[in-house]
Amino acid sequence: MLWALPCSIVGLALCLVLVLLGGSVRRVGHTFEAALTVQHLQVPRWARQLDFAAITLGHVILGQSHDVLAVLRSHERVHVRQYERLGLFFFLAYPASSLVAWLQGRCPYAGNRFEQEAVAQVADNPQAP
Ligand SMILES: [Zn+2]
């Protein structure tokens, strides 16, 4: 928890922004999940146009809606464990992995080793929290 705390603090700051925009925060296990709305149909148009539905920063998972966070929870929890392993270095390692993928002509998201790990772990154990 402490090793990932600097990243979680960034996530908590963004939680505050979401709350100021009318969102809400829930404690789910050892993470905080923050979203603009409860139901995905209520997500404002500007948020639906973002390239991502959820993002993890330490032990904080931000999403467009709590509905979406429930669906993506297993995937995002893999990222939480990655933050627990790497701490603040995750902020460097993740974009570096995307850069390497892009330089190799692959998709920066799908070719990112951290995304590949999350996808593989969810595929191996889809019921894990
Ligand atoms: Zn991911």
mmCIF file of C-alpha atoms and ligand atoms in Angstrom:
data_model
loop_
_atom_site.group_PDB
_atom_site.id
_atom_site.type_symbol
_atom_site.label_atom_id
_atom_site.label_comp_id
_atom_site.label_asym_id
_atom_site.label_seq_id
_atom_site.Cartn_x
_atom_site.Cartn_y
_atom_site.Cartn_z
ATOM 1 C CA MET A 1 0.000 0.000 0.000
ATOM 2 C CA LEU A 2 2.735 2.478 0.983
ATOM 3 C CA TRP A 3 4.866 1.687 -2.075
ATOM 4 C CA ALA A 4 1.942 2.612 -4.341
ATOM 5 C CA LEU A 5 0.833 5.564 -2.186
ATOM 6 C CA PRO A 6 2.372 8.342 -4.335
ATOM 7 C CA CYS A 7 0.386 7.021 -7.298
ATOM 8 C CA SER A 8 -2.733 6.644 -5.162
ATOM 9 C CA ILE A 9 -2.432 10.287 -4.092
ATOM 10 C CA VAL A 10 -2.553 11.328 -7.755
ATOM 11 C CA GLY A 11 -5.621 9.109 -8.134
ATOM 12 C CA LEU A 12 -7.261 10.645 -5.077
ATOM 13 C CA ALA A 13 -6.692 14.129 -6.497
ATOM 14 C CA LEU A 14 -8.499 13.058 -9.668
ATOM 15 C CA CYS A 15 -11.237 11.524 -7.470
ATOM 16 C CA LEU A 16 -11.798 14.977 -6.052
ATOM 17 C CA VAL A 17 -12.200 16.359 -9.571
ATOM 18 C CA LEU A 18 -14.749 13.628 -10.385
ATOM 19 C CA VAL A 19 -16.683 14.371 -7.187
ATOM 20 C CA LEU A 20 -16.689 18.096 -8.005
ATOM 21 C CA LEU A 21 -18.151 17.144 -11.396
ATOM 22 C CA GLY A 22 -20.957 15.292 -9.607
ATOM 23 C CA GLY A 23 -19.384 11.846 -9.396
ATOM 24 C CA SER A 24 -19.100 9.498 -6.445
ATOM 25 C CA VAL A 25 -16.481 7.318 -4.770
ATOM 26 C CA ARG A 26 -16.900 3.810 -3.386
ATOM 27 C CA ARG A 27 -14.506 1.716 -1.366
ATOM 28 C CA VAL A 28 -14.296 -1.732 -2.966
ATOM 29 C CA GLY A 29 -11.934 -4.081 -1.171
ATOM 30 C CA HIS A 30 -8.562 -2.377 -0.861
ATOM 31 C CA THR A 31 -9.294 0.112 -3.659
ATOM 32 C CA PHE A 32 -11.332 3.239 -4.174
ATOM 33 C CA GLU A 33 -13.508 3.335 -7.274
ATOM 34 C CA ALA A 34 -14.625 6.758 -8.505
ATOM 35 C CA ALA A 35 -17.005 7.399 -11.359
ATOM 36 C CA LEU A 36 -19.003 10.218 -12.863
ATOM 37 C CA THR A 37 -22.274 8.275 -12.687
ATOM 38 C CA VAL A 38 -23.727 5.046 -11.350
ATOM 39 C CA GLN A 39 -25.344 3.869 -14.568
ATOM 40 C CA HIS A 40 -23.455 4.039 -17.827
ATOM 41 C CA LEU A 41 -26.449 5.490 -19.714
ATOM 42 C CA GLN A 42 -26.101 8.620 -17.553
ATOM 43 C CA VAL A 43 -22.464 9.276 -18.550
ATOM 44 C CA PRO A 44 -22.177 12.706 -20.167
ATOM 45 C CA ARG A 45 -21.359 12.821 -23.859
ATOM 46 C CA TRP A 46 -17.928 14.431 -23.354
ATOM 47 C CA ALA A 47 -16.868 11.566 -21.079
ATOM 48 C CA ARG A 48 -18.095 8.888 -23.485
ATOM 49 C CA GLN A 49 -15.830 10.404 -26.133
ATOM 50 C CA LEU A 50 -12.696 9.726 -24.064
ATOM 51 C CA ASP A 51 -10.421 6.961 -25.332
ATOM 52 C CA PHE A 52 -10.714 4.974 -22.109
ATOM 53 C CA ALA A 53 -13.518 3.767 -19.869
ATOM 54 C CA ALA A 54 -11.359 3.363 -16.753
ATOM 55 C CA ILE A 55 -7.868 4.137 -15.515
ATOM 56 C CA THR A 56 -6.008 2.941 -12.438
ATOM 57 C CA LEU A 57 -3.683 5.119 -10.372
ATOM 58 C CA GLY A 58 -2.285 3.158 -7.437
ATOM 59 C CA HIS A 59 -5.205 1.914 -5.369
ATOM 60 C CA VAL A 60 -7.632 4.296 -7.056
ATOM 61 C CA ILE A 61 -9.646 3.250 -10.088
ATOM 62 C CA LEU A 62 -11.400 5.990 -12.022
ATOM 63 C CA GLY A 63 -14.129 5.227 -14.507
ATOM 64 C CA GLN A 64 -16.920 6.719 -16.511
ATOM 65 C CA SER A 65 -19.566 4.872 -14.463
ATOM 66 C CA HIS A 66 -19.756 2.423 -11.582
ATOM 67 C CA ASP A 67 -21.439 -0.023 -13.990
ATOM 68 C CA VAL A 68 -18.342 0.001 -16.181
ATOM 69 C CA LEU A 69 -16.024 -0.261 -13.188
ATOM 70 C CA ALA A 70 -17.816 -3.424 -12.069
ATOM 71 C CA VAL A 71 -17.236 -4.973 -15.496
ATOM 72 C CA LEU A 72 -13.594 -3.884 -15.683
ATOM 73 C CA ARG A 73 -12.736 -4.578 -12.036
ATOM 74 C CA SER A 74 -10.671 -7.725 -12.647
ATOM 75 C CA HIS A 75 -8.601 -6.016 -15.343
ATOM 76 C CA GLU A 76 -8.035 -2.880 -13.280
ATOM 77 C CA ARG A 77 -7.109 -4.923 -10.199
ATOM 78 C CA VAL A 78 -4.220 -6.403 -12.206
ATOM 79 C CA HIS A 79 -3.012 -2.833 -12.719
ATOM 80 C CA VAL A 80 -3.361 -2.231 -8.961
ATOM 81 C CA ARG A 81 -1.027 -5.197 -8.366
ATOM 82 C CA GLN A 82 1.380 -3.766 -10.942
ATOM 83 C CA TYR A 83 1.439 -0.490 -8.971
ATOM 84 C CA GLU A 84 2.027 -2.497 -5.784
ATOM 85 C CA ARG A 85 5.079 -4.106 -7.441
ATOM 86 C CA LEU A 86 6.530 -1.013 -9.143
ATOM 87 C CA GLY A 87 5.252 1.916 -7.080
ATOM 88 C CA LEU A 88 6.059 5.281 -8.603
ATOM 89 C CA PHE A 89 8.173 3.572 -11.282
ATOM 90 C CA PHE A 90 4.917 2.414 -12.893
ATOM 91 C CA PHE A 91 4.407 5.996 -14.105
ATOM 92 C CA LEU A 92 7.601 5.560 -16.158
ATOM 93 C CA ALA A 93 7.368 1.883 -17.020
ATOM 94 C CA TYR A 94 3.844 1.970 -18.467
ATOM 95 C CA PRO A 95 4.430 4.738 -21.040
ATOM 96 C CA ALA A 96 7.886 3.307 -21.797
ATOM 97 C CA SER A 97 6.271 -0.016 -22.662
ATOM 98 C CA SER A 98 3.776 1.763 -24.919
ATOM 99 C CA LEU A 99 6.640 3.637 -26.592
ATOM 100 C CA VAL A 100 8.545 0.405 -27.229
ATOM 101 C CA ALA A 101 5.412 -1.189 -28.712
ATOM 102 C CA TRP A 102 4.850 1.839 -30.950
ATOM 103 C CA LEU A 103 8.498 1.879 -32.085
ATOM 104 C CA GLN A 104 8.094 -1.786 -33.005
ATOM 105 C CA GLY A 105 5.062 -0.928 -35.127
ATOM 106 C CA ARG A 106 2.520 -2.342 -32.680
ATOM 107 C CA CYS A 107 -0.461 -0.686 -31.035
ATOM 108 C CA PRO A 108 0.781 1.299 -27.991
ATOM 109 C CA TYR A 109 -2.158 -0.003 -25.933
ATOM 110 C CA ALA A 110 -2.491 -3.628 -27.048
ATOM 111 C CA GLY A 111 1.291 -3.985 -27.336
ATOM 112 C CA ASN A 112 1.921 -2.614 -23.854
ATOM 113 C CA ARG A 113 3.267 -5.433 -21.655
ATOM 114 C CA PHE A 114 1.234 -4.263 -18.648
ATOM 115 C CA GLU A 115 -1.984 -4.383 -20.669
ATOM 116 C CA GLN A 116 -1.000 -7.780 -22.055
ATOM 117 C CA GLU A 117 -0.442 -9.042 -18.488
ATOM 118 C CA ALA A 118 -3.846 -7.712 -17.383
ATOM 119 C CA VAL A 119 -5.638 -9.253 -20.356
ATOM 120 C CA ALA A 120 -3.870 -12.601 -19.854
ATOM 121 C CA GLN A 121 -4.594 -12.758 -16.112
ATOM 122 C CA VAL A 122 -8.271 -11.954 -16.598
ATOM 123 C CA ALA A 123 -8.480 -14.574 -19.364
ATOM 124 C CA ASP A 124 -6.835 -17.153 -17.082
ATOM 125 C CA ASN A 125 -9.051 -16.350 -14.093
ATOM 126 C CA PRO A 126 -12.142 -14.354 -15.118
ATOM 127 C CA GLN A 127 -13.827 -14.681 -11.679
ATOM 128 C CA ALA A 128 -10.944 -13.112 -9.728
ATOM 129 C CA PRO A 129 -11.750 -9.753 -8.118
HETATM 130 ZN ZN ZN B 1 -5.544 -1.932 -18.695
#
